[in-house]
Structure formats: structure tokens, C-alpha cells
PDB file of C-alpha atoms in Angstrom:
ATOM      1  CA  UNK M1295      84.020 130.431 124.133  1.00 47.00           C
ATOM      2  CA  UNK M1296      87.814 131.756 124.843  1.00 52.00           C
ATOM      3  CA  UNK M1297      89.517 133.601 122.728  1.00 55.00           C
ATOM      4  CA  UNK M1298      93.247 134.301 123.082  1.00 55.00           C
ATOM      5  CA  UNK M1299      94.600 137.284 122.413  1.00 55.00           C
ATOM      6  CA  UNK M1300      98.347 138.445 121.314  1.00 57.00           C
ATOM      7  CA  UNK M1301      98.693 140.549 124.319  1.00 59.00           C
ATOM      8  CA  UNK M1302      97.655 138.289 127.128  1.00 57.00           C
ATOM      9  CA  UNK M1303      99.867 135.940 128.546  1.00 57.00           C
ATOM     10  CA  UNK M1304      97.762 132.969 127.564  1.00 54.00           C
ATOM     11  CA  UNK M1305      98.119 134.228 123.489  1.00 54.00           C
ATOM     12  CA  UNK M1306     101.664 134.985 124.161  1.00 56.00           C
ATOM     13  CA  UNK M1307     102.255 131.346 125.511  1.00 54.00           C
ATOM     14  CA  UNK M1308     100.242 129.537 122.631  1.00 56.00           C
ATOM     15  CA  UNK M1309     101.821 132.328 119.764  1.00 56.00           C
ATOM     16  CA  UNK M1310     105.280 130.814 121.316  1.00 62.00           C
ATOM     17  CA  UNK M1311     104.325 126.992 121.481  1.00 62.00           C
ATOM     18  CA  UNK M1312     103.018 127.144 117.952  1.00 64.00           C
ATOM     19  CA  UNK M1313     106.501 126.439 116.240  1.00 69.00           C
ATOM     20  CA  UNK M1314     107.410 123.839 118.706  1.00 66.00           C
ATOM     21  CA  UNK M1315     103.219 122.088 118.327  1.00 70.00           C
ATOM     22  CA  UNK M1316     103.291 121.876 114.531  1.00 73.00           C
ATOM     23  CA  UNK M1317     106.849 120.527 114.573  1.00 77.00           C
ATOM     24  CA  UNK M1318     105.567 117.512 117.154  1.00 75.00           C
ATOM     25  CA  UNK M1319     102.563 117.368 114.550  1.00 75.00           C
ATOM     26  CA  UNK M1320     104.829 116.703 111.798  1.00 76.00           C
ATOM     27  CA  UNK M1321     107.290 114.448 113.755  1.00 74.00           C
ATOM     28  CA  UNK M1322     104.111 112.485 114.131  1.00 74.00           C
ATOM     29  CA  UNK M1323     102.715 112.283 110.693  1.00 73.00           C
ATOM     30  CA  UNK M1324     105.586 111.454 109.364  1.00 71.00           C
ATOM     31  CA  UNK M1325     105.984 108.441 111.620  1.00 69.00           C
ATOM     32  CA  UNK M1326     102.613 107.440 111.455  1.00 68.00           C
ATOM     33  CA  UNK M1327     102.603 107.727 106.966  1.00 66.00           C
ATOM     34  CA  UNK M1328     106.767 105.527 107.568  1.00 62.00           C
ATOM     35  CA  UNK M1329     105.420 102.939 110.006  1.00 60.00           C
ATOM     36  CA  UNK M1330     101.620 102.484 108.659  1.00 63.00           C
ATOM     37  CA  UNK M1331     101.568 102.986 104.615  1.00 65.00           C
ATOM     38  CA  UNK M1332     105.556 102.877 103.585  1.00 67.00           C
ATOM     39  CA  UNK M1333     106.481  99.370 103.661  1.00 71.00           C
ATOM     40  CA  UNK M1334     110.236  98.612 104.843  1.00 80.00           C
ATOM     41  CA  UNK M1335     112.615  96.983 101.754  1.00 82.00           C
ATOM     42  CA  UNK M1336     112.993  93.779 104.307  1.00 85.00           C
ATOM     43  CA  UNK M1337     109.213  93.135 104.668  1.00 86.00           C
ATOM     44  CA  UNK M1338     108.962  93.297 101.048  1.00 88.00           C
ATOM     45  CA  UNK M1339     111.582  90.923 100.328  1.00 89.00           C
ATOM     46  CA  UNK M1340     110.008  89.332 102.321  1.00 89.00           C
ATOM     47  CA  UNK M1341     106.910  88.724 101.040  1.00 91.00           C
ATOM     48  CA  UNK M1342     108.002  88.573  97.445  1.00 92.00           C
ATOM     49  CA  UNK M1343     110.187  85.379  99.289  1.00 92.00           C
ATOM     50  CA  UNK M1344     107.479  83.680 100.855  1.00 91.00           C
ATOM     51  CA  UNK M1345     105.061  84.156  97.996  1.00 92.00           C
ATOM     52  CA  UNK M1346     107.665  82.361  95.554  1.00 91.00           C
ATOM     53  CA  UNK M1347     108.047  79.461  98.562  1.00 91.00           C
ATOM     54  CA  UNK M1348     104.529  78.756  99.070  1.00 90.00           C
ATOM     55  CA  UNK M1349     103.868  78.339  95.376  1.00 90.00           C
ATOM     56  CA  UNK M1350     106.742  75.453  95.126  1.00 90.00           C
ATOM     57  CA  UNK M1351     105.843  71.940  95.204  1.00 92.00           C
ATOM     58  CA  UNK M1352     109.100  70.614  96.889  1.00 91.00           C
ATOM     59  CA  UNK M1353     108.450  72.833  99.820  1.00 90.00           C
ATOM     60  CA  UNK M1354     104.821  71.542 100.583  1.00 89.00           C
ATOM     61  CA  UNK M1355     106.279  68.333 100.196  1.00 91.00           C
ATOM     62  CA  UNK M1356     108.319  68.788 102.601  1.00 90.00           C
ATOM     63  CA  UNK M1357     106.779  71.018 105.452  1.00 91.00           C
ATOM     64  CA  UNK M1358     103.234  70.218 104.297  1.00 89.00           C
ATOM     65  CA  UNK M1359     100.105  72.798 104.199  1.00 89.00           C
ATOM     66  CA  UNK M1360      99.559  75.597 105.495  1.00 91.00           C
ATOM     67  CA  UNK M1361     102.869  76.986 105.836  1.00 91.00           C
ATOM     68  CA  UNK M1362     103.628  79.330 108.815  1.00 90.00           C
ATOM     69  CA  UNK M1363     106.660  82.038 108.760  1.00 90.00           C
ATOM     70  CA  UNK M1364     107.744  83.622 111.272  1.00 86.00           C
ATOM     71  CA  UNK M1365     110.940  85.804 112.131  1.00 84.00           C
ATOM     72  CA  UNK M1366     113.107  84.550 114.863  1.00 78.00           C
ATOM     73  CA  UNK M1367     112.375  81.770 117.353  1.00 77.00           C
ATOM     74  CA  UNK M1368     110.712  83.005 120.280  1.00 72.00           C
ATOM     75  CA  UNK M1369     107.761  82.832 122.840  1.00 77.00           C
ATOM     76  CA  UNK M1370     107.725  86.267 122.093  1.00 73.00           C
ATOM     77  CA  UNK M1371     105.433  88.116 119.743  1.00 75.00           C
ATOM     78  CA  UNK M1372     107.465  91.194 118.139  1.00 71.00           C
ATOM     79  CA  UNK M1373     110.649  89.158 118.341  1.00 69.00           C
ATOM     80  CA  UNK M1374     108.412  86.520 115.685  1.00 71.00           C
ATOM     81  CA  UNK M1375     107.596  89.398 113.394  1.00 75.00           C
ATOM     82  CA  UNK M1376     110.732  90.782 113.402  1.00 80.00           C
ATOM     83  CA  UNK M1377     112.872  89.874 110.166  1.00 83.00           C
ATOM     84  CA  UNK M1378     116.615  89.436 110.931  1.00 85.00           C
ATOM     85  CA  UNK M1379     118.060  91.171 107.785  1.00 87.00           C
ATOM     86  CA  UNK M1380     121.503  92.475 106.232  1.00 91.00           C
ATOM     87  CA  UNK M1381     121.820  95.021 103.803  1.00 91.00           C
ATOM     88  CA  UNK M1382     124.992  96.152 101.857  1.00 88.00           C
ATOM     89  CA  UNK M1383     126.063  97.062  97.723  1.00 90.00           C
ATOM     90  CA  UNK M1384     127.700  94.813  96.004  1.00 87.00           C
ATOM     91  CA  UNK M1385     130.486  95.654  93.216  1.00 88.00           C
ATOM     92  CA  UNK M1386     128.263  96.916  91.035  1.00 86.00           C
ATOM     93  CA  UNK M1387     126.622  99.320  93.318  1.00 87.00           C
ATOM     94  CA  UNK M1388     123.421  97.162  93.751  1.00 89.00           C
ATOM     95  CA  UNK M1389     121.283  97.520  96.884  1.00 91.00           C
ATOM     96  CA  UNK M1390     121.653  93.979  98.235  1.00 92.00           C
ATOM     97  CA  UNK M1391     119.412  92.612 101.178  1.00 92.00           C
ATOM     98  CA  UNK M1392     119.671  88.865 102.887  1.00 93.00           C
ATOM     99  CA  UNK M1393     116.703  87.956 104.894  1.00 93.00           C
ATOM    100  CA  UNK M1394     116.330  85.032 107.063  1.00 93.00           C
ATOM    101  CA  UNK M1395     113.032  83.335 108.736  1.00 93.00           C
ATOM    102  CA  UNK M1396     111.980  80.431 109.736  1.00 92.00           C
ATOM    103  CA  UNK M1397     108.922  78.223 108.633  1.00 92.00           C
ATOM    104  CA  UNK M1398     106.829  75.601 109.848  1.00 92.00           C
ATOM    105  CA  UNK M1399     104.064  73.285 108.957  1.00 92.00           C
ATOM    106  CA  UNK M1400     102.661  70.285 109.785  1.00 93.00           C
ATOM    107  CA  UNK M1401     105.071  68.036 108.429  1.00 90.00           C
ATOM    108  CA  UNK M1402     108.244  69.663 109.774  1.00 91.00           C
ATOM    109  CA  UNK M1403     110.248  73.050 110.334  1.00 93.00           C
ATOM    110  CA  UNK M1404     112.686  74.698 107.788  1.00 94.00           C
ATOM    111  CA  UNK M1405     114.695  77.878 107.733  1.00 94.00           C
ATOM    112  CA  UNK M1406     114.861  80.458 105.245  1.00 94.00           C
ATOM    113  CA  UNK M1407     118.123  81.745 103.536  1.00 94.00           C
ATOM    114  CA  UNK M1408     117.603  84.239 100.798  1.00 93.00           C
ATOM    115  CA  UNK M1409     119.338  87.476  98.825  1.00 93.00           C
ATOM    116  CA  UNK M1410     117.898  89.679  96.733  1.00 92.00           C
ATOM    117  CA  UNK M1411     118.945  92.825  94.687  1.00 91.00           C
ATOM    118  CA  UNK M1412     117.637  95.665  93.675  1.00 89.00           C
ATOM    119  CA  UNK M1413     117.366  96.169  90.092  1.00 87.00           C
ATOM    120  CA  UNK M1414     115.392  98.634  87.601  1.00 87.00           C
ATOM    121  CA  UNK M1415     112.848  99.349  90.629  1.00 85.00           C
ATOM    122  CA  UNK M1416     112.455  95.454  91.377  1.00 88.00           C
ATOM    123  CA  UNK M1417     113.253  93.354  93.865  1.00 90.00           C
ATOM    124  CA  UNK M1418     115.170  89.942  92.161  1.00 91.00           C
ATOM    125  CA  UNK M1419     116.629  86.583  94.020  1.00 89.00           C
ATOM    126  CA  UNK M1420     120.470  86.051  93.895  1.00 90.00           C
ATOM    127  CA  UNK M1421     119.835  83.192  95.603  1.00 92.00           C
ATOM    128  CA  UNK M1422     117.086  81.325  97.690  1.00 92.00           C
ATOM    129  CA  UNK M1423     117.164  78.358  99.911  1.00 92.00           C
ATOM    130  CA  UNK M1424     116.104  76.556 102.911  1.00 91.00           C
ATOM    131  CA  UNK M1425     117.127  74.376 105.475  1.00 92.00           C
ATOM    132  CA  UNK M1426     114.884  71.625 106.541  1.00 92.00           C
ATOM    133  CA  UNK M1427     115.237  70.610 110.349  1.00 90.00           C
ATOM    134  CA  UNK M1428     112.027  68.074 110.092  1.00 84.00           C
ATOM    135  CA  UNK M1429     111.544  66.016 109.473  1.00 83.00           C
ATOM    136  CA  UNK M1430     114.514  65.122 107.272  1.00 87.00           C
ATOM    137  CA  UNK M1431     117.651  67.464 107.711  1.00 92.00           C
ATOM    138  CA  UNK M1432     117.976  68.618 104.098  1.00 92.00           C
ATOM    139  CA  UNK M1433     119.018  71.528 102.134  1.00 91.00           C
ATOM    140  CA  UNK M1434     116.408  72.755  99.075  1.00 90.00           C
ATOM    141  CA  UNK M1435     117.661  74.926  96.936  1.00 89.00           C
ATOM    142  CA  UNK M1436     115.362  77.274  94.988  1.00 90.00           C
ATOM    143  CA  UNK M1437     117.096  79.955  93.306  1.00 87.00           C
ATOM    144  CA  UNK M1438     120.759  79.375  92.553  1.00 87.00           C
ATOM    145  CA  UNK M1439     123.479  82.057  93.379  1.00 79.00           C
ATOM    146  CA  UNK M1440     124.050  83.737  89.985  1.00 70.00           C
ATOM    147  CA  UNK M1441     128.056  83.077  89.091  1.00 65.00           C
ATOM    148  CA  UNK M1442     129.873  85.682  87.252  1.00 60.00           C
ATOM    149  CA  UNK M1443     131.633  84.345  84.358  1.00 53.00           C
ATOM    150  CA  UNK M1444     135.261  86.268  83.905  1.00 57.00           C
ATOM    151  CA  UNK M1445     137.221  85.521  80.653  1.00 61.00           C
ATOM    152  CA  UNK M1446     140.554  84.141  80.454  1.00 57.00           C
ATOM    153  CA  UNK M1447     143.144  86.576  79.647  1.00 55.00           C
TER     154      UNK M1447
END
């Protein structure tokens, strides 16, 4: 067994490193617990998006079952799985985020258009809707915009 000690140049060299070690230690913790357990506010839009989708009739209708989503179109995997997103405050200082994905089932293709805000913890839908390629070009709307109502002076 070796034992380093504070007055050899090995134990001077590790007593040095030490600092710099645990720092690289947390570095990767941290981005290990961010990338693994902490989900980012896009993937959980959209989920929350695609959840809502596959539970409405006029989209089965439409594209059929199962119902595949996907992020970009690409022969490439981590371009699929990446979610093109914006995110930006509105007026009212609410945490905004649009998301946009495609879908695809047996019965045609359709891409995803959707906002939602943050409010009281929860993610809600400004608005939701899709445009269907295939195999009619259509436009299904599922959550209207919310309009803001300002009195007459």
C-alpha cells in the first residue's frame, strides 16, 4: 500500500491537485444531476403538448395511430430529438416558450405549433395548433390564442 506524505513530492503534488480534482468532481456532478434528473422547460412543454395531442380525436383522425414526434426533419438522430424552441416574457413578465415538432403516423404528417406560459408553477397553452401536410393540407386548431380584451375609453 502507498501512502503519501506532505513532505514528499508525490504528497506535495496530490495536496496541490486537490482544489483543482474536487472542482472537476463538482463540474461533473453537476452536469451529470442538469443533463440526467433536471428536465429542460422545452422538453416539458413538450410533453405536456404531446400528451394533450395524442388524447384528441381530430388528430388521430387525421394522422391515424400510433403517433410519432419527432424534433426537426432529419436522417439524423440528435437533430430528431432536438426541440427547436423560443423563449421570451411577455408584458406581464410571464416566462413564455414556443415549441415546434413535427408528427407522423400512418395516415399522414403534421407539424406542431404551440406556446405556453408559465403560471403559478404550471406550464399552460396560449395557443396550440398543427399543420397537416398529409394527407389533406389543413390547419387544426386546438387551443386558441387567448385575446386580451381592452375597454373603450
Amino acid at each position: 500500500m502507498f501512502w503519501c506524505f506532505p513532505n514528499s513530492p508525490a504528497g506535495r503534488w496530490m495536496l496541490d491537485d486537490f482544489p483543482h480534482a474536487s472542482q472537476f468532481a463538482a463540474a461533473v456532478l453537476y452536469a451529470a444531476v442538469n443533463e440526467l434528473l433536471l428536465q429542460p422547460a422545452e422538453y416539458t412543454c413538450y410533453n405536456k403538448t404531446l400528451d394533450l395531442i395524442r388524447d384528441d380525436p381530430r388528430v388521430t383522425v387525421r394522422l391515424g395511430e400510433p403517433v410519432h414526434a419527432y424534433g426537426t426533419e432529419s436522417r439524423n438522430r440528435s437533430a430528431r430529438q432536438r426541440i427547436p424552441h423560443r423563449e421570451y416574457q411577455d408584458v406581464e413578465g410571464r416566462q413564455h416558450i414556443q415549441i415546434q415538432f413535427h408528427l407522423s403516423g400512418p395516415s399522414g404528417r403534421a407539424t406542431v405549433n404551440a406556446d405556453m406560459y408559465l403560471e403559478s408553477g404550471a406550464w399552460k397553452h396560449n395557443f396550440l395548433y398543427l399543420d397537416v401536410q398529409e394527407p389533406i393540407r389543413q390547419q387544426v386548431v386546438l387551443v386558441r390564442p387567448e385575446v386580451q380584451m381592452v375597454p373603450a375609453a
